[in-house]
Coordinates of C-alpha atoms in Angstrom, one line a residue:
M202 CA 147.8 63.9 29.7
D203 CA 146.2 60.3 28.9
I204 CA 142.7 62.5 29.2
L205 CA 144.1 64.4 26.0
L206 CA 145.1 61.9 24.2
N207 CA 142.1 59.9 24.7
A208 CA 140.3 62.8 23.4
A209 CA 142.6 63.1 20.0
D210 CA 142.0 59.7 19.6
S211 CA 138.0 60.0 19.6
A212 CA 138.7 62.9 17.6
L213 CA 140.7 60.7 14.9
R214 CA 138.7 57.5 15.1
T215 CA 135.5 59.3 14.7
L216 CA 136.3 61.3 11.6
F217 CA 139.0 58.7 10.0
A218 CA 138.6 55.0 11.1
K219 CA 135.8 52.9 10.3
P220 CA 133.6 52.6 13.4
H221 CA 133.1 49.6 15.1
A222 CA 130.0 48.5 17.4
S223 CA 130.4 46.5 20.4
R224 CA 126.4 45.8 20.2
A225 CA 125.0 44.0 17.6
C226 CA 123.1 46.3 14.9
P227 CA 119.6 46.4 15.9
T228 CA 118.2 45.1 12.8
V229 CA 116.2 41.8 12.2
A230 CA 117.1 38.8 10.4
G231 CA 114.8 38.1 7.7
Q232 CA 113.3 41.7 7.2
N233 CA 114.7 42.5 3.8
T234 CA 114.5 46.0 2.6
E235 CA 113.8 46.9 -0.6
L236 CA 113.3 50.7 -1.5
S237 CA 112.6 52.8 -4.6
T238 CA 114.9 55.0 -5.5
P239 CA 112.6 58.1 -4.3
D240 CA 112.8 56.2 -0.7
K241 CA 116.3 54.8 -0.8
A242 CA 117.4 58.8 -1.2
L243 CA 115.2 59.7 1.4
A244 CA 116.3 57.2 3.8
G245 CA 119.9 58.0 2.9
A246 CA 119.8 61.5 3.7
L247 CA 118.1 60.9 7.0
M248 CA 120.8 58.5 8.1
R249 CA 123.1 60.7 7.4
V250 CA 121.7 63.1 9.3
N251 CA 121.8 60.8 11.7
H252 CA 125.0 59.8 11.5
V253 CA 126.4 63.5 11.9
G254 CA 124.6 63.2 15.3
E255 CA 126.6 60.5 16.6
V256 CA 129.9 62.5 15.5
C257 CA 128.5 65.3 17.4
A258 CA 128.0 63.1 20.6
Q259 CA 131.6 61.8 20.1
A260 CA 132.7 65.2 20.5
L261 CA 130.5 66.2 23.2
Y262 CA 131.2 63.1 25.4
A263 CA 134.8 63.5 24.6
S264 CA 134.9 67.0 25.5
Q265 CA 132.7 66.8 28.5
A266 CA 135.1 63.6 29.9
L267 CA 138.3 65.9 29.4
S268 CA 136.1 68.9 31.4
T269 CA 135.2 67.1 34.6
R270 CA 137.4 66.5 37.3
N271 CA 134.9 64.0 38.9
P272 CA 136.5 60.4 38.0
L273 CA 132.8 58.5 38.3
L274 CA 131.0 61.3 36.5
R275 CA 134.1 61.0 33.6
E276 CA 133.6 57.3 33.7
Q277 CA 129.5 58.1 33.0
F278 CA 130.4 60.3 29.9
L279 CA 132.5 57.8 28.5
A280 CA 130.0 54.9 29.1
A281 CA 127.5 57.0 27.4
S282 CA 130.5 57.7 24.8
K283 CA 131.0 53.5 24.2
E284 CA 127.0 53.4 23.2
E285 CA 126.9 56.4 21.1
G286 CA 129.8 54.6 19.2
D287 CA 127.1 51.9 18.6
H288 CA 125.3 54.3 16.9
L289 CA 128.0 55.8 15.1
A290 CA 128.9 52.4 13.6
W291 CA 125.4 51.1 12.6
T292 CA 124.7 54.9 11.0
R293 CA 127.8 54.4 9.2
E294 CA 126.9 50.7 8.1
R295 CA 123.5 51.8 6.7
L296 CA 124.8 54.5 4.8
D297 CA 127.1 52.4 3.0
E298 CA 124.2 49.8 2.5
L299 CA 121.8 52.4 0.9
G300 CA 124.8 53.7 -1.2
A301 CA 124.9 57.3 0.6
R302 CA 127.9 59.4 2.1
P303 CA 128.7 60.9 5.3
S304 CA 128.8 64.4 5.7
L305 CA 131.3 66.3 4.2
L306 CA 131.4 68.7 7.2
N307 CA 131.9 66.3 9.7
P308 CA 135.3 67.9 10.6
L309 CA 133.3 71.0 11.1
W310 CA 130.3 69.8 13.1
Y311 CA 133.0 67.7 15.3
A312 CA 134.8 70.7 16.2
G313 CA 132.1 72.8 17.0
A314 CA 130.3 70.3 19.3
F315 CA 134.0 69.2 21.1
G316 CA 133.6 73.3 21.8
L317 CA 130.6 73.5 23.2
G318 CA 131.2 70.3 25.0
L319 CA 134.2 71.9 26.3
L320 CA 132.3 75.2 27.3
A321 CA 129.5 73.6 29.0
G322 CA 132.3 71.4 31.3
R323 CA 133.9 74.8 32.2
L324 CA 130.9 76.1 33.6
G325 CA 130.5 73.0 36.3
D326 CA 129.6 69.3 36.3
R327 CA 125.9 70.5 36.5
V328 CA 125.8 72.0 33.9
S329 CA 127.5 69.9 32.0
L330 CA 124.9 67.2 33.0
G331 CA 122.4 69.4 32.2
F332 CA 123.7 70.1 28.6
V333 CA 123.5 66.2 28.4
V334 CA 120.1 66.1 29.4
E335 CA 118.9 69.0 27.2
T336 CA 120.9 67.7 23.9
E337 CA 119.6 64.2 24.4
R338 CA 115.9 65.2 24.7
Q339 CA 116.1 67.1 21.9
V340 CA 117.7 64.0 19.8
E341 CA 115.1 61.9 21.2
A342 CA 112.5 63.9 19.8
H343 CA 114.5 64.2 16.9
L344 CA 114.7 60.6 15.9
A345 CA 111.1 60.3 17.1
S346 CA 110.4 62.6 13.8
H347 CA 112.6 60.5 11.8
L348 CA 110.8 57.5 12.7
E349 CA 107.5 59.3 11.1
R350 CA 109.8 60.5 7.8
L351 CA 111.4 57.3 7.3
P352 CA 109.9 54.7 4.5
Q353 CA 107.7 52.3 6.1
G354 CA 109.4 49.6 4.2
D355 CA 112.8 50.5 5.7
H356 CA 113.1 48.0 8.4
A357 CA 116.6 48.6 8.8
S358 CA 116.8 51.8 9.2
R359 CA 113.7 51.9 11.5
A360 CA 115.3 49.2 13.8
I361 CA 118.5 51.5 14.3
V362 CA 116.3 54.7 14.9
A363 CA 114.6 53.2 17.3
Q364 CA 117.1 51.7 19.7
M365 CA 119.0 54.9 19.3
K366 CA 116.2 56.7 20.2
D367 CA 115.5 54.5 23.2
D368 CA 119.1 54.5 24.3
E369 CA 119.5 58.4 23.9
A370 CA 116.2 58.6 26.6
R371 CA 118.1 56.8 29.2
H372 CA 121.0 58.7 28.7
A373 CA 119.1 62.0 29.8
Q374 CA 117.7 60.1 32.7
E375 CA 121.5 59.1 33.8
A376 CA 122.3 62.8 33.7
Q377 CA 119.1 63.9 35.1
G378 CA 119.9 61.3 38.3
A379 CA 123.8 62.4 38.2
G380 CA 122.6 65.9 39.2
A381 CA 122.2 67.9 36.2
L382 CA 121.2 71.4 36.0
G383 CA 118.0 72.7 34.2
L384 CA 118.8 75.0 31.3
P385 CA 117.5 78.1 30.9
G386 CA 114.5 78.7 28.2
P387 CA 117.0 80.8 26.1
V388 CA 119.9 78.8 26.2
K389 CA 117.7 75.5 25.2
A390 CA 116.4 77.6 21.9
V391 CA 119.6 78.4 20.7
M392 CA 120.6 74.5 21.1
R393 CA 117.3 73.9 19.1
A394 CA 118.2 76.5 16.5
S395 CA 121.6 75.5 16.2
A396 CA 120.4 71.5 15.8
K397 CA 118.3 73.0 13.0
V398 CA 120.9 74.3 11.2
M399 CA 123.2 71.2 11.1
T400 CA 120.5 69.0 10.6
T401 CA 119.0 71.2 7.7
T402 CA 122.8 71.6 6.2
A403 CA 123.4 67.8 6.6
H404 CA 120.8 66.5 4.9
Y405 CA 122.1 67.7 1.6
I406 CA 125.9 68.1 2.5

Protein backbone atom coordinates (compact mmCIF):
# COMPACT_ATOMS: atom_id res chain seq x y z
CA MET A 1 0.00 0.00 0.00
CA ASP A 2 2.85 2.41 0.82
CA ILE A 3 4.38 1.81 -2.60
CA LEU A 4 1.05 2.46 -4.33
CA LEU A 5 0.56 5.66 -2.36
CA ASN A 6 4.09 6.79 -3.26
CA ALA A 7 3.34 6.16 -6.95
CA ALA A 8 0.13 8.20 -6.74
CA ASP A 9 1.95 10.96 -4.86
CA SER A 10 4.64 11.04 -7.54
CA ALA A 11 2.04 11.48 -10.28
CA LEU A 12 0.25 14.31 -8.49
CA ARG A 13 3.46 16.11 -7.60
CA THR A 14 4.90 15.76 -11.09
CA LEU A 15 1.81 16.99 -12.91
CA PHE A 16 0.26 19.52 -10.57
CA ALA A 17 2.73 20.75 -7.93
CA LYS A 18 5.64 23.14 -8.28
CA PRO A 19 8.77 20.95 -8.32
CA HIS A 20 11.60 21.66 -5.87
CA ALA A 21 15.17 20.57 -6.51
CA SER A 22 17.43 19.06 -3.85
CA ARG A 23 20.51 20.36 -5.70
CA ALA A 24 21.29 23.88 -6.79
CA CYS A 25 20.57 24.65 -10.44
CA PRO A 26 23.89 24.30 -12.33
CA THR A 27 23.76 27.76 -13.89
CA VAL A 28 26.81 29.93 -13.35
CA ALA A 29 26.38 33.19 -11.44
CA GLY A 30 27.28 36.19 -13.53
CA GLN A 31 26.60 34.49 -16.87
CA ASN A 32 23.74 36.64 -18.04
CA THR A 33 21.57 35.27 -20.81
CA GLU A 34 20.34 37.79 -23.37
CA LEU A 35 18.50 36.23 -26.27
CA SER A 36 16.83 37.52 -29.41
CA THR A 37 13.14 36.75 -29.83
CA PRO A 38 13.75 33.81 -32.23
CA ASP A 39 16.49 32.36 -29.99
CA LYS A 40 14.26 32.70 -26.95
CA ALA A 41 11.44 30.87 -28.74
CA LEU A 42 13.81 28.08 -29.81
CA ALA A 43 15.26 27.70 -26.32
CA GLY A 44 11.75 27.61 -24.85
CA ALA A 45 10.65 24.88 -27.25
CA LEU A 46 13.74 22.77 -26.58
CA MET A 47 13.44 23.15 -22.81
CA ARG A 48 9.75 22.20 -23.04
CA VAL A 49 10.82 18.97 -24.73
CA ASN A 50 13.39 18.39 -21.98
CA HIS A 51 10.76 19.07 -19.31
CA VAL A 52 8.50 16.45 -20.93
CA GLY A 53 11.40 14.01 -20.75
CA GLU A 54 11.63 14.60 -17.02
CA VAL A 55 7.89 14.13 -16.58
CA CYS A 56 8.31 10.76 -18.30
CA ALA A 57 11.34 9.93 -16.16
CA GLN A 58 9.29 10.42 -12.99
CA ALA A 59 6.63 8.10 -14.38
CA LEU A 60 9.11 5.44 -15.47
CA TYR A 61 11.00 5.26 -12.20
CA ALA A 62 7.81 5.35 -10.13
CA SER A 63 6.33 2.43 -12.07
CA GLN A 64 9.56 0.43 -11.98
CA ALA A 65 9.92 0.99 -8.23
CA LEU A 66 6.33 -0.22 -7.91
CA SER A 67 7.02 -3.35 -9.99
CA THR A 68 10.20 -4.70 -8.42
CA ARG A 69 10.21 -6.95 -5.36
CA ASN A 70 13.91 -6.27 -4.75
CA PRO A 71 14.19 -3.63 -2.00
CA LEU A 72 17.72 -2.63 -3.03
CA LEU A 73 16.68 -2.16 -6.63
CA ARG A 74 13.64 -0.20 -5.51
CA GLU A 75 15.93 2.17 -3.61
CA GLN A 76 18.10 2.55 -6.73
CA PHE A 77 15.06 3.50 -8.80
CA LEU A 78 13.89 5.97 -6.17
CA ALA A 79 17.35 7.55 -5.88
CA ALA A 80 17.47 8.03 -9.65
CA SER A 81 13.95 9.46 -9.53
CA LYS A 82 15.09 12.03 -6.96
CA GLU A 83 17.86 13.24 -9.28
CA GLU A 84 15.42 13.30 -12.18
CA GLY A 85 13.21 15.41 -9.91
CA ASP A 86 16.01 17.98 -9.83
CA HIS A 87 15.94 18.00 -13.63
CA LEU A 88 12.18 18.46 -13.55
CA ALA A 89 12.53 21.50 -11.27
CA TRP A 90 15.40 23.03 -13.27
CA THR A 91 13.66 22.69 -16.62
CA ARG A 92 10.38 24.05 -15.25
CA GLU A 93 12.18 27.04 -13.74
CA ARG A 94 13.97 27.68 -17.01
CA LEU A 95 10.68 27.49 -18.92
CA ASP A 96 9.28 30.18 -16.63
CA GLU A 97 12.35 32.36 -17.18
CA LEU A 98 11.99 32.01 -20.95
CA GLY A 99 8.28 32.82 -20.81
CA ALA A 100 7.46 29.38 -22.23
CA ARG A 101 4.84 26.91 -21.01
CA PRO A 102 5.08 23.20 -20.26
CA SER A 103 3.54 20.74 -22.69
CA LEU A 104 -0.25 20.67 -22.60
CA LEU A 105 -0.05 16.90 -23.01
CA ASN A 106 1.98 16.18 -19.87
CA PRO A 107 -0.74 13.96 -18.30
CA LEU A 108 -0.75 11.86 -21.47
CA TRP A 109 3.06 11.60 -21.52
CA TYR A 110 3.08 10.61 -17.84
CA ALA A 111 0.43 7.94 -18.29
CA GLY A 112 2.17 6.44 -21.31
CA ALA A 113 5.57 6.35 -19.63
CA PHE A 114 4.10 4.85 -16.45
CA GLY A 115 2.49 2.09 -18.49
CA LEU A 116 5.74 1.30 -20.30
CA GLY A 117 7.69 1.21 -17.05
CA LEU A 118 5.10 -1.06 -15.48
CA LEU A 119 5.27 -3.42 -18.45
CA ALA A 120 9.07 -3.52 -18.32
CA GLY A 121 8.93 -4.20 -14.59
CA ARG A 122 6.48 -7.06 -15.02
CA LEU A 123 8.94 -8.74 -17.39
CA GLY A 124 11.52 -8.97 -14.61
CA ASP A 125 14.18 -6.85 -12.96
CA ARG A 126 16.85 -7.47 -15.60
CA VAL A 127 14.49 -6.39 -18.39
CA SER A 128 13.42 -3.39 -16.33
CA LEU A 129 17.06 -2.39 -15.86
CA GLY A 130 17.71 -2.94 -19.56
CA PHE A 131 14.85 -0.57 -20.29
CA VAL A 132 16.52 2.02 -18.03
CA VAL A 133 19.85 1.61 -19.81
CA GLU A 134 18.38 2.05 -23.28
CA THR A 135 16.12 4.92 -22.22
CA GLU A 136 18.93 6.82 -20.55
CA ARG A 137 21.29 6.29 -23.47
CA GLN A 138 18.70 7.62 -25.89
CA VAL A 139 18.04 10.58 -23.60
CA GLU A 140 21.78 11.26 -23.34
CA ALA A 141 22.04 11.37 -27.14
CA HIS A 142 18.96 13.58 -27.32
CA LEU A 143 20.46 16.04 -24.81
CA ALA A 144 23.72 16.09 -26.75
CA SER A 145 21.75 17.15 -29.83
CA HIS A 146 20.10 19.92 -27.83
CA LEU A 147 23.51 21.24 -26.77
CA GLU A 148 24.21 21.63 -30.48
CA ARG A 149 20.88 23.36 -31.16
CA LEU A 150 20.53 25.66 -28.15
CA PRO A 151 21.67 29.24 -28.79
CA GLN A 152 25.31 29.69 -27.81
CA GLY A 153 24.36 32.67 -25.68
CA ASP A 154 21.83 30.72 -23.63
CA HIS A 155 24.26 29.88 -20.85
CA ALA A 156 21.53 28.95 -18.37
CA SER A 157 19.79 26.35 -20.55
CA ARG A 158 23.08 24.91 -21.76
CA ALA A 159 24.38 24.45 -18.19
CA ILE A 160 21.18 22.67 -17.17
CA VAL A 161 21.22 20.36 -20.19
CA ALA A 162 24.92 19.54 -19.71
CA GLN A 163 24.34 18.49 -16.09
CA MET A 164 21.30 16.48 -17.07
CA LYS A 165 23.32 14.69 -19.74
CA ASP A 166 25.97 13.69 -17.18
CA ASP A 167 23.34 12.41 -14.75
CA GLU A 168 21.56 10.36 -17.42
CA ALA A 169 24.84 8.70 -18.44
CA ARG A 170 25.50 7.76 -14.80
CA HIS A 171 21.98 6.33 -14.38
CA ALA A 172 22.58 4.12 -17.41
CA GLN A 173 25.91 2.93 -15.98
CA GLU A 174 24.32 2.16 -12.61
CA ALA A 175 21.53 0.16 -14.24
CA GLN A 176 24.07 -1.71 -16.35
CA GLY A 177 26.09 -2.53 -13.25
CA ALA A 178 22.98 -3.80 -11.47
CA GLY A 179 22.53 -6.54 -14.07
CA ALA A 180 20.61 -5.02 -16.95
CA LEU A 181 19.63 -7.29 -19.81
CA GLY A 182 20.37 -5.99 -23.30
CA LEU A 183 17.19 -5.27 -25.25
CA PRO A 184 16.63 -6.64 -28.79
CA GLY A 185 17.25 -4.28 -31.70
CA PRO A 186 13.59 -4.06 -32.74
CA VAL A 187 12.60 -3.01 -29.22
CA LYS A 188 15.24 -0.28 -29.24
CA ALA A 189 13.97 0.90 -32.62
CA VAL A 190 10.38 1.11 -31.34
CA MET A 191 11.60 3.08 -28.32
CA ARG A 192 13.43 5.53 -30.60
CA ALA A 193 10.38 5.94 -32.82
CA SER A 194 8.10 6.55 -29.83
CA ALA A 195 10.52 9.10 -28.41
CA LYS A 196 10.63 10.86 -31.77
CA VAL A 197 6.85 11.24 -31.81
CA MET A 198 6.88 12.59 -28.27
CA THR A 199 9.72 15.08 -28.74
CA THR A 200 8.36 16.35 -32.06
CA THR A 201 4.90 16.90 -30.59
CA ALA A 202 6.16 18.46 -27.36
CA HIS A 203 8.25 20.95 -29.33
CA TYR A 204 5.00 22.67 -30.29
CA ILE A 205 2.27 21.48 -27.91
